[in-house]
mmCIF file of C-alpha atoms in Angstrom:
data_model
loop_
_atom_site.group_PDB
_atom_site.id
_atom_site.type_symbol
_atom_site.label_atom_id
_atom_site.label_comp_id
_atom_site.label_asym_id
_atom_site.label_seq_id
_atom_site.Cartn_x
_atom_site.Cartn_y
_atom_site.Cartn_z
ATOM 1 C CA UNK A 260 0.000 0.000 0.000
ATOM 2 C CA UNK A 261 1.553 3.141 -1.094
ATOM 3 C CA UNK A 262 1.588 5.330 2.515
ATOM 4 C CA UNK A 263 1.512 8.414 1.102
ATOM 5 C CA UNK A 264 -1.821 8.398 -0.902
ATOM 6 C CA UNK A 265 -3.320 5.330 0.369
ATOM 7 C CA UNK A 266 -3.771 3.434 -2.787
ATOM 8 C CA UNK A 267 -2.307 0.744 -3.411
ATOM 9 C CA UNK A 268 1.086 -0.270 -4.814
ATOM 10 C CA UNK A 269 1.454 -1.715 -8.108
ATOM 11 C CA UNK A 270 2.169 -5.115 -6.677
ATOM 12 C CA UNK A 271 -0.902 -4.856 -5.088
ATOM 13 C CA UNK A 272 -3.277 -3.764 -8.111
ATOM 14 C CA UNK A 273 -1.922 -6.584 -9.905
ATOM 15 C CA UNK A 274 -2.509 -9.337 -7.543
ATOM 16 C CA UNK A 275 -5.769 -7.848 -6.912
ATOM 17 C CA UNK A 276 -6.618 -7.738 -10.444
ATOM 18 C CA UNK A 277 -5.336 -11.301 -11.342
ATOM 19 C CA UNK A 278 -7.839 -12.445 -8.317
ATOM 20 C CA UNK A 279 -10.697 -10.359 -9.904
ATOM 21 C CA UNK A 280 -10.146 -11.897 -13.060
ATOM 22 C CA UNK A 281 -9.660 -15.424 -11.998
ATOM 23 C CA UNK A 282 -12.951 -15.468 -10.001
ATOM 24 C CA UNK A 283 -14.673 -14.376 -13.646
ATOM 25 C CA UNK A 284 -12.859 -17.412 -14.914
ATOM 26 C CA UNK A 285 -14.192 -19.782 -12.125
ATOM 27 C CA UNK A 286 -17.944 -17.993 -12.532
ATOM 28 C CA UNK A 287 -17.845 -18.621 -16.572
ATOM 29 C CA UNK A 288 -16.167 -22.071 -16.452
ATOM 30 C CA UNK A 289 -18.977 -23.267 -13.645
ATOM 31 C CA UNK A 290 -21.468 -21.824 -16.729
ATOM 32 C CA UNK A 291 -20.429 -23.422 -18.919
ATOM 33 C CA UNK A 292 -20.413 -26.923 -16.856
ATOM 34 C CA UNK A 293 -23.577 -26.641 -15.757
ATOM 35 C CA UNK A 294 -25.032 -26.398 -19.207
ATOM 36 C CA UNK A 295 -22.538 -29.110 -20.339
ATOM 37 C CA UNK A 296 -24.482 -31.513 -17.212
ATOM 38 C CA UNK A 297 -27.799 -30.107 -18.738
ATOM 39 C CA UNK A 298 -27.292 -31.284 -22.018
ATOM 40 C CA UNK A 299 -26.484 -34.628 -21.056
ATOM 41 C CA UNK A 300 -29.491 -35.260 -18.696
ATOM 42 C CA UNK A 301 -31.721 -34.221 -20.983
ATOM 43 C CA UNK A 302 -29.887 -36.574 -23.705
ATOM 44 C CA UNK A 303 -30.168 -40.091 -24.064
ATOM 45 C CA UNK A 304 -28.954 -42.442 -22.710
ATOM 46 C CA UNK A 305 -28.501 -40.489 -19.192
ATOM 47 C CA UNK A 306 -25.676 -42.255 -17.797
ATOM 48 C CA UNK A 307 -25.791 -41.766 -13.789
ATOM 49 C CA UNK A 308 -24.522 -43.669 -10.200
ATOM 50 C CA UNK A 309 -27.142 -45.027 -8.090
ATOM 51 C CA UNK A 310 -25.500 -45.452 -4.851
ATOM 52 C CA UNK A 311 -25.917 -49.816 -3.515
ATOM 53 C CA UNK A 312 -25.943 -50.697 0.050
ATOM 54 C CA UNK A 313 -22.429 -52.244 -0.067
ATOM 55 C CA UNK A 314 -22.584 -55.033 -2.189
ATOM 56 C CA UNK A 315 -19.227 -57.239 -2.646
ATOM 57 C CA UNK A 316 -17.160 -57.297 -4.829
ATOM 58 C CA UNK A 317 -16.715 -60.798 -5.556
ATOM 59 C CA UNK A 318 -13.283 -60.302 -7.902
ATOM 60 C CA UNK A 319 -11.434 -59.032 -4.686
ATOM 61 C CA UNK A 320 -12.747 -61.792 -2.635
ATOM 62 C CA UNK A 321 -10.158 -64.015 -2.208
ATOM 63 C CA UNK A 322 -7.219 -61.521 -3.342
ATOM 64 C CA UNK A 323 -4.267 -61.345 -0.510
ATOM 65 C CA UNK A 324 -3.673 -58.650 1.146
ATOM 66 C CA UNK A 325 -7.724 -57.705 0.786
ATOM 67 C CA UNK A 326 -9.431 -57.588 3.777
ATOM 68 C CA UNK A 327 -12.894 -56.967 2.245
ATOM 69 C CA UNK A 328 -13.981 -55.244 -1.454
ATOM 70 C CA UNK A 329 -17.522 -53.776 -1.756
ATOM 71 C CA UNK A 330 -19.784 -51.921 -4.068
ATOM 72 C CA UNK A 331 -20.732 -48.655 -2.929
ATOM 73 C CA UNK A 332 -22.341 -47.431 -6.456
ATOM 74 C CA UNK A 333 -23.316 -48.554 -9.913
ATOM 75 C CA UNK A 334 -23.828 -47.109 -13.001
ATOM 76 C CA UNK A 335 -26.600 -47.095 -14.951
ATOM 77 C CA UNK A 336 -27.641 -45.796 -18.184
ATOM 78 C CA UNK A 337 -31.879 -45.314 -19.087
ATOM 79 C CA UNK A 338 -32.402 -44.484 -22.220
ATOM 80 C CA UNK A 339 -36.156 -43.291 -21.393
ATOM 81 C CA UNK A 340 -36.358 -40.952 -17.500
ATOM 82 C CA UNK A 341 -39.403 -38.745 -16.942
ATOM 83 C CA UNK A 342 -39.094 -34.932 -17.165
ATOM 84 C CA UNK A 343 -39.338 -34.732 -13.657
ATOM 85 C CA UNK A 344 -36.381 -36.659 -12.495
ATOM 86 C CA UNK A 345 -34.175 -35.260 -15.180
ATOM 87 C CA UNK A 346 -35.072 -31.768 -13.540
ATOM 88 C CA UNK A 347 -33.851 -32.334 -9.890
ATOM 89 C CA UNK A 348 -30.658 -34.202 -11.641
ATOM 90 C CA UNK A 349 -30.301 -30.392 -13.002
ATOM 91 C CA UNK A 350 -31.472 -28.779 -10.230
ATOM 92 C CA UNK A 351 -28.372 -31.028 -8.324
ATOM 93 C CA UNK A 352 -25.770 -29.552 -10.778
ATOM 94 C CA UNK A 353 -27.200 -26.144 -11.359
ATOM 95 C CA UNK A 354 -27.746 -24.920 -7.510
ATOM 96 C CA UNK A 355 -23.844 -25.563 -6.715
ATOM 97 C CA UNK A 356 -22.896 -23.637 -10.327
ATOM 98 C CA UNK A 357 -24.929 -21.294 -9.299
ATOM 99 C CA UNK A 358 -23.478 -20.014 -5.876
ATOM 100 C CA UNK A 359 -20.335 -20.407 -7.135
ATOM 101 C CA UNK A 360 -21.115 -17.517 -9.744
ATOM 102 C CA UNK A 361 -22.501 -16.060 -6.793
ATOM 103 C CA UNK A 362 -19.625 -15.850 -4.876
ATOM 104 C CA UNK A 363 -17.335 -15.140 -7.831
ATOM 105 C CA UNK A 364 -18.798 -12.159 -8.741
ATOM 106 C CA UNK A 365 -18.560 -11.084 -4.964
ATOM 107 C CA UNK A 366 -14.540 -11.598 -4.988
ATOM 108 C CA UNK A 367 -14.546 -9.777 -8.177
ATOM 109 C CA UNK A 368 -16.747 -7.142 -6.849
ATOM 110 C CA UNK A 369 -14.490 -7.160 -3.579
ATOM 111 C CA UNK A 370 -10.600 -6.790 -5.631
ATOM 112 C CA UNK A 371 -12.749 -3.867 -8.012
ATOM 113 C CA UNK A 372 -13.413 -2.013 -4.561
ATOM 114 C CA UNK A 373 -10.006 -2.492 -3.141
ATOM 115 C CA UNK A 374 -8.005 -1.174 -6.384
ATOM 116 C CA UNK A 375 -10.575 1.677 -6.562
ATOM 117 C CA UNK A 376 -9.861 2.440 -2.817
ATOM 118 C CA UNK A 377 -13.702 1.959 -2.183
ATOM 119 C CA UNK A 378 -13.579 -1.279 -0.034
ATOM 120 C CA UNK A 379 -16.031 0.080 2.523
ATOM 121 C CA UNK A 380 -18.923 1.247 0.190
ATOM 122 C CA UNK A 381 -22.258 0.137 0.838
ATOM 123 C CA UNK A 382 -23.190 -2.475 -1.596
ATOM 124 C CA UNK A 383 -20.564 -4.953 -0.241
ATOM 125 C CA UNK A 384 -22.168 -6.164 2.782
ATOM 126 C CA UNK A 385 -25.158 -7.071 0.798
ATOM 127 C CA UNK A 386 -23.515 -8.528 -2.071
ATOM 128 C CA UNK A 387 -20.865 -10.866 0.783
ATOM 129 C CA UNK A 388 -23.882 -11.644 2.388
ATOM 130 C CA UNK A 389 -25.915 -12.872 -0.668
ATOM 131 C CA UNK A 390 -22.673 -15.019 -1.416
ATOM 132 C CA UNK A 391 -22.717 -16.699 1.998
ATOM 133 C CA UNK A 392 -26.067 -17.637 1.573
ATOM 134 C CA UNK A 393 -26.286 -18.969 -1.373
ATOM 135 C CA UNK A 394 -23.325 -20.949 -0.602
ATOM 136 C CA UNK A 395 -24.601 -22.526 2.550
ATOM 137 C CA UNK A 396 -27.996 -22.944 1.419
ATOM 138 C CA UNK A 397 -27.556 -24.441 -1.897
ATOM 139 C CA UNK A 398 -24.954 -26.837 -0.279
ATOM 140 C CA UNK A 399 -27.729 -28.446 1.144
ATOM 141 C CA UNK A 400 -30.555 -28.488 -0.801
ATOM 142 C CA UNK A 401 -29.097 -29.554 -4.377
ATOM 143 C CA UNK A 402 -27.722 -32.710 -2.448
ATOM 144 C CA UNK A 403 -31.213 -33.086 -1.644
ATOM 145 C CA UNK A 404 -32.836 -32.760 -5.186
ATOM 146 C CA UNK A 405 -30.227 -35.483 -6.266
ATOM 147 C CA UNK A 406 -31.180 -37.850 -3.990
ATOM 148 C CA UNK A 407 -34.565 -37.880 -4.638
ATOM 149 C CA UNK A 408 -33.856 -38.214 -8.201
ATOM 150 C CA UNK A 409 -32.036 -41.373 -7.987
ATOM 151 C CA UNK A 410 -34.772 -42.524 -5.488
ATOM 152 C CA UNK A 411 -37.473 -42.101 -8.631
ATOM 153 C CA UNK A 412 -34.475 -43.755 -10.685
ATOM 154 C CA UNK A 413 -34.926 -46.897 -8.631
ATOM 155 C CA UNK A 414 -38.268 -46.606 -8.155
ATOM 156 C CA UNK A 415 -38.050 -46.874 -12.322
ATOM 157 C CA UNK A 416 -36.170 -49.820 -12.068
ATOM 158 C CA UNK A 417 -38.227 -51.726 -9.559
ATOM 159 C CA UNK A 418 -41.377 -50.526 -11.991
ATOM 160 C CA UNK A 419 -39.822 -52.150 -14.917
ATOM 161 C CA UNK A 420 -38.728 -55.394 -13.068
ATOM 162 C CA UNK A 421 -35.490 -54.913 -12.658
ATOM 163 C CA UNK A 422 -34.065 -56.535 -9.243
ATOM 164 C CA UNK A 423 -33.254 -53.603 -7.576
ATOM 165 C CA UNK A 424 -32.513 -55.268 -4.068
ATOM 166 C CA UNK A 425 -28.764 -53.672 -2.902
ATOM 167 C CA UNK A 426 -29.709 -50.243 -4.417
ATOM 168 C CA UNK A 427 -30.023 -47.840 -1.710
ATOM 169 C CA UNK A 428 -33.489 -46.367 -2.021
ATOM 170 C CA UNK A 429 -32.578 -42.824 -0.496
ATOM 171 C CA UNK A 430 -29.574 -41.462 0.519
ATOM 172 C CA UNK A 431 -28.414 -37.483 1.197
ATOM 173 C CA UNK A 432 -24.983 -36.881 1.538
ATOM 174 C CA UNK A 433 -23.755 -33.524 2.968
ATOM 175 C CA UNK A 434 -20.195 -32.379 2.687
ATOM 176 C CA UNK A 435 -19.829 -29.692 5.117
ATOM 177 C CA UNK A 436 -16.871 -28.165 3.706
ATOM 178 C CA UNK A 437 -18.726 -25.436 1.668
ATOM 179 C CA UNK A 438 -21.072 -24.530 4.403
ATOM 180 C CA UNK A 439 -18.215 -23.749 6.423
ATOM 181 C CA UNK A 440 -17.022 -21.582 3.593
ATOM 182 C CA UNK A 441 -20.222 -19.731 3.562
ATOM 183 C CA UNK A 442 -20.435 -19.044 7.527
ATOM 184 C CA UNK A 443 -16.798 -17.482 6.611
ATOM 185 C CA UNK A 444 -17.974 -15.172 4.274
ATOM 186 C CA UNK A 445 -20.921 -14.643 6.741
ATOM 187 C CA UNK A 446 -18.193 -13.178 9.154
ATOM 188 C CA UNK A 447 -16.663 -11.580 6.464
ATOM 189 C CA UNK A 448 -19.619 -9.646 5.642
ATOM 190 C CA UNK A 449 -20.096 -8.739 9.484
ATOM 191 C CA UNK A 450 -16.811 -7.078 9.311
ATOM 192 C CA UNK A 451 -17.361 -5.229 6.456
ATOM 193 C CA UNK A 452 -20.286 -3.987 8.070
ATOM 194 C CA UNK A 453 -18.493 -2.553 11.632
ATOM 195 C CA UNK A 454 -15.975 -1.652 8.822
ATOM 196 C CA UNK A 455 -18.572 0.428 7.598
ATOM 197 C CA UNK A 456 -19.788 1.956 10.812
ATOM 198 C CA UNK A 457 -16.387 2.968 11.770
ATOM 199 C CA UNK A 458 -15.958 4.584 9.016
ATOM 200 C CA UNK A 459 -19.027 6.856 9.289
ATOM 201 C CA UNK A 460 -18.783 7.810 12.967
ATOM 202 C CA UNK A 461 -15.081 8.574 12.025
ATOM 203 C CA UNK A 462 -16.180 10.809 8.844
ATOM 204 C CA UNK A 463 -18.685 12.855 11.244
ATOM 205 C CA UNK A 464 -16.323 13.791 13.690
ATOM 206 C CA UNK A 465 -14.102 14.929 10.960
#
């Protein structure tokens, strides 16, 4: 930070830039994967893993060294799945693409504000804040809408007489990791926002 002016040195402009500019890149690629998913679910065949209550793997059985070898998914390929099911598969890729353009465009907005000297201005707490919810809320729910897909997948499979004993009929995984990224950005937002009251009680006694 150059001390005399307050802005910052060139250094720093050009780290902050090459962080604006690779959250764009992160936002567009997540785009552009999410309607890569979309075009595939709403292909056919729909290739997808349907998770199975542990079934062994008889190959490994008797292999030294191998304690036990199971099954923990399969994968499966319908040529025909009903509108609705090939929505929540969507709505499972398209959530988590979603906050992360979310919260790319805040850390884009955020290294704008801090090479323009303007970290403090009053759009950011909203705009960290929208970030860190999206993040922690669609972190749970598009787990969700995946599940129940694959639930209606076996329910398909039962339907058509398929054996479908070993498939797991519903099961929501969680990975925590990206919540606790959002609860960050939570407290990140909090600070900009005492940031913010500093800075006006400071202007008025000025």
């Amino acid at each position: 930070m150059d001390t005399r002016n307050g802005r910052p040195s060139l250094s720093e402009a050009v780290a902050l830039g090459l962080v604006a500019t690779g959250a764009v890149s992160i936002g567009i690629a997540s785009i552009f994967g999410a309607v890569g998913a979309g075009i595939e679910i709403f292909g056919s065949p729909v290739s997808l893993s349907l998770p199975v209550d542990g079934a062994e793997m008889t190959s490994l059985a008797d292999a030294d060294g191998v304690a036990a070898a199971e099954y923990t998914q399969s994968l499966v390929s319908f040529e025909t799945l009903d509108a609705g099911t090939r929505w929540l598969l969507l709505a499972e890729v398209a959530l988590p693409a979603l906050a992360t353009v979310i919260v790319c465009a805040a850390l884009w907005w955020l290294g704008l504000s801090l090479i323009r000297q303007r970290a403090f201005r009053r759009s950011m707490v909203p705009v960290l804040a929208t970030a860190a919810f999206a993040l922690i809320v669609t972190t749970m729910i598009a787990p969700l809408f995946g599940a129940i897909a694959r639930a209606q997948m076996v329910e398909q499979l039962a339907a058509s007489g398929a054996d479908t004993e070993g498939f797991s009929l519903f099961l929501y995984q969680l990975d925590p990791a990206p919540i606790g990224w959002g609860i960050a950005l939570a407290l990140v937002a909090t600070a900009f926002e005492v940031g913010q009251r500093l800075q006006r009680e400071t202007e008025g006694l000025v």
